[in-house]
mmCIF file of C-alpha atoms and ligand atoms in Angstrom:
data_model
loop_
_atom_site.group_PDB
_atom_site.id
_atom_site.type_symbol
_atom_site.label_atom_id
_atom_site.label_comp_id
_atom_site.label_asym_id
_atom_site.label_seq_id
_atom_site.Cartn_x
_atom_site.Cartn_y
_atom_site.Cartn_z
ATOM 1 C CA ALA Z 11 8.143 -20.073 -33.496
ATOM 2 C CA LYS Z 12 4.788 -20.449 -34.729
ATOM 3 C CA ARG Z 13 3.249 -21.688 -38.293
ATOM 4 C CA GLN Z 14 1.518 -19.451 -40.225
ATOM 5 C CA GLY Z 15 -0.795 -19.930 -43.360
ATOM 6 C CA LYS Z 16 0.787 -20.883 -46.308
ATOM 7 C CA GLY Z 17 3.755 -22.792 -44.217
ATOM 8 C CA ARG Z 18 5.511 -19.529 -43.607
ATOM 9 C CA ILE Z 19 6.924 -19.918 -40.277
ATOM 10 C CA CYS Z 20 7.663 -16.971 -38.163
ATOM 11 C CA VAL Z 21 9.565 -16.183 -35.082
ATOM 12 C CA TYR Z 22 6.776 -15.071 -32.862
ATOM 13 C CA THR Z 23 9.357 -13.360 -30.256
ATOM 14 C CA SER Z 24 10.795 -11.499 -33.089
ATOM 15 C CA ASP Z 25 7.298 -9.384 -33.735
ATOM 16 C CA MET Z 26 6.877 -8.905 -29.864
ATOM 17 C CA THR Z 27 8.057 -5.428 -28.539
ATOM 18 C CA ASP Z 28 10.139 -5.696 -25.324
ATOM 19 C CA THR Z 29 7.313 -4.707 -23.581
ATOM 20 C CA VAL Z 30 5.067 -7.299 -24.603
ATOM 21 C CA ARG Z 31 7.626 -9.927 -24.182
ATOM 22 C CA THR Z 32 8.587 -9.036 -20.887
ATOM 23 C CA ARG Z 33 4.970 -8.840 -19.691
ATOM 24 C CA LEU Z 34 4.094 -12.379 -20.700
ATOM 25 C CA ASN Z 35 7.283 -13.204 -18.930
ATOM 26 C CA LEU Z 36 6.194 -11.602 -16.009
ATOM 27 C CA GLU Z 37 2.410 -12.894 -16.116
ATOM 28 C CA GLN Z 38 4.034 -16.477 -16.599
ATOM 29 C CA GLY Z 39 6.299 -16.106 -13.800
ATOM 30 C CA LEU Z 40 3.801 -14.543 -11.269
ATOM 31 C CA HIS Z 41 2.016 -17.753 -11.427
ATOM 32 C CA HIS Z 42 4.692 -19.819 -9.731
ATOM 33 C CA ALA Z 43 6.092 -16.757 -7.439
ATOM 34 C CA LEU Z 44 3.966 -17.399 -4.580
ATOM 35 C CA GLU Z 45 4.658 -21.166 -4.383
ATOM 36 C CA ARG Z 46 8.117 -20.762 -5.111
ATOM 37 C CA GLN Z 47 8.205 -17.947 -2.209
ATOM 38 C CA GLU Z 48 9.475 -15.380 -4.651
ATOM 39 C CA LEU Z 49 7.167 -12.745 -2.827
ATOM 40 C CA GLU Z 50 8.119 -10.715 -0.072
ATOM 41 C CA LEU Z 51 7.166 -8.005 2.431
ATOM 42 C CA TYR Z 52 9.016 -4.738 3.320
ATOM 43 C CA TYR Z 53 7.574 -3.005 5.919
ATOM 44 C CA GLN Z 54 7.818 0.943 6.209
ATOM 45 C CA PRO Z 55 7.626 3.069 9.561
ATOM 46 C CA VAL Z 56 4.497 5.233 10.128
ATOM 47 C CA PHE Z 57 5.458 7.868 12.790
ATOM 48 C CA SER Z 58 3.331 9.939 15.542
ATOM 49 C CA MET Z 59 4.018 13.609 14.931
ATOM 50 C CA ALA Z 60 2.946 14.317 18.275
ATOM 51 C CA ASN Z 61 5.654 12.174 20.429
ATOM 52 C CA GLU Z 62 7.908 10.918 17.555
ATOM 53 C CA ARG Z 63 6.849 7.587 18.132
ATOM 54 C CA LEU Z 64 6.773 4.545 15.934
ATOM 55 C CA SER Z 65 3.349 3.916 15.439
ATOM 56 C CA GLY Z 66 3.114 1.265 12.817
ATOM 57 C CA PHE Z 67 4.144 0.153 9.264
ATOM 58 C CA GLU Z 68 2.942 0.225 5.805
ATOM 59 C CA ALA Z 69 3.338 -3.359 4.177
ATOM 60 C CA LEU Z 70 4.815 -2.754 0.635
ATOM 61 C CA ILE Z 71 5.059 -5.898 -1.429
ATOM 62 C CA ARG Z 72 8.181 -6.883 -3.274
ATOM 63 C CA TRP Z 73 8.798 -9.681 -5.744
ATOM 64 C CA ASN Z 74 12.348 -11.589 -5.832
ATOM 65 C CA HIS Z 75 12.671 -12.457 -9.298
ATOM 66 C CA PRO Z 76 14.819 -15.270 -9.957
ATOM 67 C CA VAL Z 77 16.341 -13.467 -13.207
ATOM 68 C CA SER Z 78 15.605 -9.929 -12.931
ATOM 69 C CA GLY Z 79 16.219 -9.535 -9.017
ATOM 70 C CA VAL Z 80 13.797 -7.710 -6.823
ATOM 71 C CA LEU Z 81 10.838 -5.855 -8.551
ATOM 72 C CA LEU Z 82 8.882 -3.204 -7.094
ATOM 73 C CA PRO Z 83 5.075 -3.397 -7.133
ATOM 74 C CA ASP Z 84 4.569 -1.277 -9.878
ATOM 75 C CA GLN Z 85 6.247 -3.707 -12.145
ATOM 76 C CA PHE Z 86 3.909 -6.308 -11.498
ATOM 77 C CA ILE Z 87 0.911 -5.367 -9.573
ATOM 78 C CA ARG Z 88 -1.188 -4.001 -12.489
ATOM 79 C CA ILE Z 89 -0.475 -7.384 -14.405
ATOM 80 C CA ALA Z 90 -1.556 -9.291 -11.329
ATOM 81 C CA GLU Z 91 -4.512 -7.448 -11.442
ATOM 82 C CA GLU Z 92 -5.310 -7.902 -15.087
ATOM 83 C CA SER Z 93 -4.590 -11.335 -15.110
ATOM 84 C CA GLY Z 94 -6.740 -12.111 -12.183
ATOM 85 C CA GLN Z 95 -3.732 -13.259 -9.950
ATOM 86 C CA ILE Z 96 -4.325 -10.205 -7.401
ATOM 87 C CA GLN Z 97 -6.908 -12.127 -5.439
ATOM 88 C CA SER Z 98 -4.414 -14.721 -4.473
ATOM 89 C CA ILE Z 99 -1.346 -12.328 -3.815
ATOM 90 C CA GLY Z 100 -3.940 -9.846 -2.072
ATOM 91 C CA SER Z 101 -4.646 -12.643 0.681
ATOM 92 C CA TRP Z 102 -0.977 -13.805 0.988
ATOM 93 C CA VAL Z 103 -0.515 -10.118 1.761
ATOM 94 C CA LEU Z 104 -3.022 -9.429 3.901
ATOM 95 C CA ASP Z 105 -2.083 -12.982 6.190
ATOM 96 C CA THR Z 106 1.516 -12.155 6.106
ATOM 97 C CA ALA Z 107 1.277 -8.645 7.019
ATOM 98 C CA LEU Z 108 -0.940 -10.014 9.974
ATOM 99 C CA GLN Z 109 1.218 -13.020 11.252
ATOM 100 C CA GLN Z 110 4.389 -10.092 11.291
ATOM 101 C CA LEU Z 111 2.143 -7.898 13.263
ATOM 102 C CA SER Z 112 1.406 -10.595 15.903
ATOM 103 C CA GLN Z 113 5.172 -11.405 15.955
ATOM 104 C CA TRP Z 114 6.050 -7.599 16.156
ATOM 105 C CA THR Z 115 3.049 -6.667 19.042
ATOM 106 C CA GLU Z 116 4.242 -9.780 21.434
ATOM 107 C CA ALA Z 117 7.995 -8.394 20.730
ATOM 108 C CA THR Z 118 7.210 -4.962 21.665
ATOM 109 C CA GLY Z 119 4.220 -5.115 23.759
ATOM 110 C CA THR Z 120 2.628 -2.275 21.826
ATOM 111 C CA ALA Z 121 -0.513 -2.267 19.560
ATOM 112 C CA LEU Z 122 1.408 -1.213 16.220
ATOM 113 C CA VAL Z 123 -1.020 -0.495 13.236
ATOM 114 C CA MET Z 124 -0.392 -2.183 10.018
ATOM 115 C CA ALA Z 125 -1.461 -0.635 7.138
ATOM 116 C CA VAL Z 126 -2.129 -2.959 3.940
ATOM 117 C CA ASN Z 127 -2.811 -1.894 0.309
ATOM 118 C CA VAL Z 128 -5.710 -3.527 -1.517
ATOM 119 C CA SER Z 129 -6.380 -3.342 -5.357
ATOM 120 C CA PRO Z 130 -9.866 -2.525 -6.253
ATOM 121 C CA LYS Z 131 -10.262 -6.103 -7.515
ATOM 122 C CA GLN Z 132 -9.834 -7.678 -4.267
ATOM 123 C CA PHE Z 133 -11.212 -4.935 -2.155
ATOM 124 C CA LEU Z 134 -14.830 -5.465 -4.072
ATOM 125 C CA GLN Z 135 -14.443 -9.260 -3.984
ATOM 126 C CA ASP Z 136 -17.546 -10.651 -2.357
ATOM 127 C CA ASP Z 137 -15.799 -12.376 0.194
ATOM 128 C CA PHE Z 138 -13.278 -9.556 1.089
ATOM 129 C CA LEU Z 139 -14.634 -8.884 4.465
ATOM 130 C CA ALA Z 140 -14.966 -12.088 5.405
ATOM 131 C CA SER Z 141 -11.475 -13.106 4.696
ATOM 132 C CA VAL Z 142 -10.237 -9.776 6.504
ATOM 133 C CA GLU Z 143 -12.108 -11.210 9.574
ATOM 134 C CA LEU Z 144 -10.200 -14.766 9.184
ATOM 135 C CA ALA Z 145 -6.999 -13.368 9.076
ATOM 136 C CA LEU Z 146 -7.557 -11.357 11.817
ATOM 137 C CA ARG Z 147 -8.775 -14.160 13.718
ATOM 138 C CA ARG Z 148 -6.485 -16.319 12.609
ATOM 139 C CA TRP Z 149 -3.432 -13.920 13.937
ATOM 140 C CA GLN Z 150 -5.657 -13.130 16.640
ATOM 141 C CA VAL Z 151 -4.758 -9.429 15.775
ATOM 142 C CA PRO Z 152 -7.193 -6.783 17.328
ATOM 143 C CA ALA Z 153 -9.289 -5.301 14.157
ATOM 144 C CA HIS Z 154 -8.167 -1.970 15.662
ATOM 145 C CA GLN Z 155 -4.581 -2.601 14.616
ATOM 146 C CA LEU Z 156 -5.269 -3.285 11.224
ATOM 147 C CA GLU Z 157 -5.817 -0.425 8.326
ATOM 148 C CA ILE Z 158 -6.720 -1.099 4.708
ATOM 149 C CA GLU Z 159 -5.656 1.754 2.452
ATOM 150 C CA ILE Z 160 -7.982 2.185 -0.563
ATOM 151 C CA THR Z 161 -7.447 4.402 -3.670
ATOM 152 C CA GLU Z 162 -10.317 6.305 -5.502
ATOM 153 C CA SER Z 163 -10.580 3.530 -8.066
ATOM 154 C CA VAL Z 164 -13.307 1.742 -5.614
ATOM 155 C CA LEU Z 165 -15.371 4.268 -6.889
ATOM 156 C CA GLN Z 166 -16.143 2.453 -10.019
ATOM 157 C CA ASP Z 167 -18.708 1.239 -7.691
ATOM 158 C CA PHE Z 168 -19.233 2.937 -4.651
ATOM 159 C CA GLN Z 169 -22.387 1.629 -3.462
ATOM 160 C CA ARG Z 170 -20.704 -1.498 -2.963
ATOM 161 C CA SER Z 171 -17.528 -0.081 -1.822
ATOM 162 C CA ARG Z 172 -19.777 1.897 0.894
ATOM 163 C CA GLY Z 173 -21.079 -1.145 2.388
ATOM 164 C CA ILE Z 174 -17.244 -2.771 2.388
ATOM 165 C CA VAL Z 175 -15.962 0.115 4.173
ATOM 166 C CA SER Z 176 -18.973 0.491 6.795
ATOM 167 C CA GLY Z 177 -18.291 -3.390 7.414
ATOM 168 C CA LEU Z 178 -14.787 -2.688 8.232
ATOM 169 C CA ARG Z 179 -15.331 -0.108 10.165
ATOM 170 C CA GLU Z 180 -18.124 -2.071 12.119
ATOM 171 C CA LEU Z 181 -15.401 -4.874 12.719
ATOM 172 C CA GLY Z 182 -13.153 -1.912 14.260
ATOM 173 C CA VAL Z 183 -10.618 -1.762 11.132
ATOM 174 C CA SER Z 184 -9.378 1.741 9.777
ATOM 175 C CA VAL Z 185 -9.603 2.322 6.030
ATOM 176 C CA ALA Z 186 -7.696 5.024 4.981
ATOM 177 C CA ILE Z 187 -7.785 6.499 1.225
ATOM 178 C CA ASP Z 188 -4.094 6.430 -0.293
ATOM 179 C CA ASP Z 189 -2.650 8.828 -2.590
ATOM 180 C CA PHE Z 190 -5.313 11.397 -1.428
ATOM 181 C CA GLY Z 191 -5.460 14.702 -3.568
ATOM 182 C CA THR Z 192 -4.110 13.105 -6.578
ATOM 183 C CA GLY Z 193 -6.818 11.926 -9.257
ATOM 184 C CA TYR Z 194 -10.273 13.819 -9.475
ATOM 185 C CA SER Z 195 -12.509 12.296 -7.105
ATOM 186 C CA SER Z 196 -11.021 12.308 -3.743
ATOM 187 C CA LEU Z 197 -13.950 14.577 -2.218
ATOM 188 C CA ALA Z 198 -16.238 12.114 -3.885
ATOM 189 C CA LEU Z 199 -14.496 9.221 -1.812
ATOM 190 C CA LEU Z 200 -14.913 11.325 1.093
ATOM 191 C CA LYS Z 201 -18.416 12.376 0.262
ATOM 192 C CA HIS Z 202 -19.621 8.714 -0.104
ATOM 193 C CA LEU Z 203 -16.893 6.314 2.095
ATOM 194 C CA PRO Z 204 -17.014 6.592 5.590
ATOM 195 C CA VAL Z 205 -13.016 6.204 5.785
ATOM 196 C CA SER Z 206 -11.215 6.984 9.052
ATOM 197 C CA ARG Z 207 -7.910 8.421 7.719
ATOM 198 C CA ILE Z 208 -6.637 10.153 4.870
ATOM 199 C CA LYS Z 209 -2.947 9.878 3.275
ATOM 200 C CA ILE Z 210 -1.841 13.316 1.662
ATOM 201 C CA ASP Z 211 -0.074 11.980 -1.232
ATOM 202 C CA ARG Z 212 3.665 12.502 -1.512
ATOM 203 C CA SER Z 213 3.620 14.970 -4.689
ATOM 204 C CA PHE Z 214 2.017 17.916 -2.145
ATOM 205 C CA ILE Z 215 4.895 16.976 0.297
ATOM 206 C CA LEU Z 216 7.960 17.269 -2.363
ATOM 207 C CA ALA Z 217 7.806 20.884 -2.682
ATOM 208 C CA LEU Z 218 7.431 21.890 1.186
ATOM 209 C CA PRO Z 219 8.242 24.132 3.222
ATOM 210 C CA GLY Z 220 9.231 26.219 0.002
ATOM 211 C CA ASN Z 221 6.349 25.936 -2.205
ATOM 212 C CA ALA Z 222 3.662 28.065 -0.751
ATOM 213 C CA ARG Z 223 0.867 26.883 -3.182
ATOM 214 C CA ASP Z 224 1.706 23.420 -1.965
ATOM 215 C CA HIS Z 225 1.872 24.427 1.699
ATOM 216 C CA GLY Z 226 -1.738 26.089 1.176
ATOM 217 C CA LEU Z 227 -2.966 22.890 0.000
ATOM 218 C CA VAL Z 228 -1.452 20.772 2.641
ATOM 219 C CA SER Z 229 -3.022 23.262 5.305
ATOM 220 C CA VAL Z 230 -6.520 23.669 3.789
ATOM 221 C CA MET Z 231 -6.415 19.199 3.435
ATOM 222 C CA LEU Z 232 -5.171 19.318 7.271
ATOM 223 C CA LYS Z 233 -8.279 21.477 8.316
ATOM 224 C CA MET Z 234 -10.780 19.856 6.419
ATOM 225 C CA ALA Z 235 -9.477 16.362 8.130
ATOM 226 C CA GLY Z 236 -9.743 17.769 11.048
ATOM 227 C CA SER Z 237 -13.513 19.066 10.896
ATOM 228 C CA LEU Z 238 -14.725 15.641 9.431
ATOM 229 C CA GLU Z 239 -12.624 13.879 12.084
ATOM 230 C CA LEU Z 240 -10.391 12.141 10.138
ATOM 231 C CA GLU Z 241 -6.792 11.116 10.856
ATOM 232 C CA VAL Z 242 -4.145 11.932 8.491
ATOM 233 C CA THR Z 243 -0.872 10.597 7.445
ATOM 234 C CA ALA Z 244 1.417 12.649 5.451
ATOM 235 C CA GLU Z 245 3.652 10.415 2.847
ATOM 236 C CA GLY Z 246 7.054 10.647 1.550
ATOM 237 C CA VAL Z 247 8.490 12.967 3.881
ATOM 238 C CA GLU Z 248 11.973 13.040 3.096
ATOM 239 C CA THR Z 249 13.534 16.080 5.074
ATOM 240 C CA TRP Z 250 13.342 17.469 8.562
ATOM 241 C CA GLN Z 251 12.199 20.666 7.481
ATOM 242 C CA GLN Z 252 9.282 18.828 5.622
ATOM 243 C CA ALA Z 253 8.538 17.149 8.943
ATOM 244 C CA ALA Z 254 8.900 20.159 11.176
ATOM 245 C CA VAL Z 255 6.121 22.073 8.605
ATOM 246 C CA LEU Z 256 3.812 19.157 8.769
ATOM 247 C CA GLN Z 257 4.280 19.132 12.935
ATOM 248 C CA GLN Z 258 3.439 23.170 12.506
ATOM 249 C CA LEU Z 259 0.301 22.452 10.796
ATOM 250 C CA GLY Z 260 -0.998 19.857 12.795
ATOM 251 C CA CYS Z 261 -0.432 16.632 10.958
ATOM 252 C CA SER Z 262 -0.648 13.626 13.128
ATOM 253 C CA ALA Z 263 1.193 10.942 10.826
ATOM 254 C CA ALA Z 264 4.001 11.067 8.694
ATOM 255 C CA GLN Z 265 5.860 8.516 6.683
ATOM 256 C CA GLY Z 266 8.602 8.928 4.438
ATOM 257 C CA PHE Z 267 12.422 8.244 3.882
ATOM 258 C CA TYR Z 268 13.205 10.662 6.639
ATOM 259 C CA TYR Z 269 11.422 8.478 9.188
ATOM 260 C CA GLY Z 270 12.824 5.276 7.520
ATOM 261 C CA GLN Z 271 12.952 3.316 4.078
ATOM 262 C CA PRO Z 272 10.790 0.302 3.594
ATOM 263 C CA ALA Z 273 12.999 -2.782 5.050
ATOM 264 C CA PRO Z 274 12.713 -6.394 5.110
ATOM 265 C CA THR Z 275 11.500 -8.389 8.061
ATOM 266 C CA ALA Z 276 14.810 -9.301 9.963
ATOM 267 C CA THR Z 277 15.695 -5.033 9.869
ATOM 268 C CA ALA Z 278 12.142 -3.311 9.850
ATOM 269 C CA LEU Z 279 11.586 -3.236 13.620
ATOM 270 C CA HIS Z 280 15.149 -2.550 14.789
ATOM 271 C CA ASP Z 281 15.497 0.265 11.851
ATOM 272 C CA ALA Z 282 12.458 1.909 13.111
ATOM 273 C CA ILE Z 283 13.602 1.924 16.858
ATOM 274 C CA CYS Z 284 16.649 2.958 16.534
ATOM 275 C CA ARG Z 285 15.578 5.753 14.637
ATOM 276 C CA HIS Z 286 13.158 6.779 17.499
ATOM 277 C CA ASP Z 287 16.140 6.573 19.254
ATOM 278 C CA ARG Z 288 18.603 8.891 17.777
HETATM 279 P P1 C2E H 330 1.626 3.680 -1.966
HETATM 280 O O1 C2E H 330 0.555 2.808 -1.033
HETATM 281 O O2 C2E H 330 1.430 5.094 -2.493
HETATM 282 O O3 C2E H 330 2.987 3.534 -1.136
HETATM 283 C C1 C2E H 330 4.231 4.531 -1.123
HETATM 284 C C2 C2E H 330 5.234 4.507 -2.310
HETATM 285 O O4 C2E H 330 6.186 5.018 -1.819
HETATM 286 C C3 C2E H 330 6.118 2.940 -1.765
HETATM 287 O O5 C2E H 330 6.380 2.571 -3.332
HETATM 288 C C4 C2E H 330 7.524 3.599 -0.600
HETATM 289 O O6 C2E H 330 8.340 2.638 -1.090
HETATM 290 C C5 C2E H 330 7.421 4.529 -1.503
HETATM 291 N N1 C2E H 330 7.929 5.803 -0.550
HETATM 292 C C6 C2E H 330 7.801 5.733 0.538
HETATM 293 N N2 C2E H 330 8.149 7.167 1.365
HETATM 294 C C7 C2E H 330 8.769 7.761 0.483
HETATM 295 C C8 C2E H 330 10.293 8.853 0.235
HETATM 296 O O7 C2E H 330 9.793 9.578 1.243
HETATM 297 N N3 C2E H 330 9.816 9.033 -0.900
HETATM 298 C C9 C2E H 330 9.898 8.530 -2.451
HETATM 299 N N4 C2E H 330 10.534 9.091 -3.278
HETATM 300 N N5 C2E H 330 9.320 7.226 -1.997
HETATM 301 C C10 C2E H 330 8.841 7.115 -1.022
HETATM 302 P P2 C2E H 330 6.142 0.941 -3.274
HETATM 303 O O8 C2E H 330 7.236 0.233 -2.457
HETATM 304 O O9 C2E H 330 7.154 0.871 -4.634
HETATM 305 O O10 C2E H 330 5.008 0.911 -3.926
HETATM 306 C C11 C2E H 330 4.365 1.392 -5.037
HETATM 307 C C12 C2E H 330 2.798 1.064 -4.951
HETATM 308 O O11 C2E H 330 2.439 0.031 -5.113
HETATM 309 C C13 C2E H 330 2.022 1.699 -3.534
HETATM 310 O O12 C2E H 330 2.033 3.025 -3.805
HETATM 311 C C14 C2E H 330 1.036 0.811 -3.740
HETATM 312 O O13 C2E H 330 -0.279 1.515 -4.408
HETATM 313 C C15 C2E H 330 1.426 -0.716 -4.323
HETATM 314 N N6 C2E H 330 1.458 -1.488 -3.413
HETATM 315 C C16 C2E H 330 2.336 -1.816 -2.965
HETATM 316 N N7 C2E H 330 2.178 -3.050 -1.951
HETATM 317 C C17 C2E H 330 0.804 -3.482 -2.268
HETATM 318 C C18 C2E H 330 0.168 -4.493 -2.003
HETATM 319 O O14 C2E H 330 0.654 -5.280 -1.481
HETATM 320 N N8 C2E H 330 -0.834 -4.773 -2.532
HETATM 321 C C19 C2E H 330 -1.297 -3.703 -3.236
HETATM 322 N N9 C2E H 330 -2.485 -3.967 -4.205
HETATM 323 N N10 C2E H 330 -0.547 -2.482 -4.161
HETATM 324 C C20 C2E H 330 0.918 -2.586 -3.597
HETATM 325 CA CA1 CA H 331 -0.517 2.658 0.228
HETATM 326 CA CA1 CA H 332 0.709 6.290 -1.245
HETATM 327 CA CA1 CA H 333 1.049 5.347 -5.010
#
């Protein structure tokens, strides 16, 4: 309750919409989420299309909320960005993903690649490059086993983004444009930033193979990537028909429920390897 002028008392929360209340709760809860170890990374396998082999994983954050259960990133990443908590969450993600990668690399004897999503705020931070170098060294992960995923929102400061992308590439780290084809500046990103991969957004894959227009768009994106010597991952592959078309079109990597759901550490590697064996 909050005291207002003229001795009026109003119950503050009754004036708030549910969304505002939820937001406040989440923002406060997020403060403790890290220290209380409520954040967790799930890992979704990425497969090479040429040999149907596991090539790596994408780390996807979850929040095991004490009251609401498992929250998806869409429910709290935005809040973390706006409240400035994304920096510390982001470095936790990088560190945890690389630690996991070093374990899996040792367990499999394979140089799997770990893809990590990075918020523009975190990416544009002064010490981002240094923190990547530090995390790689800390877990003794070769730079080429790390891929940083960015979205077109980094274009808000493209001079700086270019410097950071170049710096990552000089270290040997791959940089992928996430959700490629959505938004208005996918091509501007390619023009300005020396990235190594595009991830074709799920919305283009969804209606394959039936939709001729989407088929045409995906085919053009793959040709363009080929002539720019970019690697490609197709996202959101859910059926073998979609996988078959993508393979036919020469797509080199794919990810999606057809290949495997995001899964916690305990099962992710096992699931991915069993998928491969079946
Ligand atoms: P994204 O990077 O585009 O990740 C792919 C999303 O699609 C994931 O949702 C994944 O679970 C989902 N997905 C994967 N395969 C399929 C499929 O075959 N069909 C369908 N319908 N969905 C599929 P998720 O885990 O909820 O993540 C949502 C977004 O949150 C991510 O989109 C990414 O932008 C962001 N995010 C996730 N983890 C992090 C993180 O650690 N840091 C930051 N900054 N953002 C993150
Ligand atoms: Ca991503
Ligand atoms: Ca994506
Ligand atoms: Ca997305």
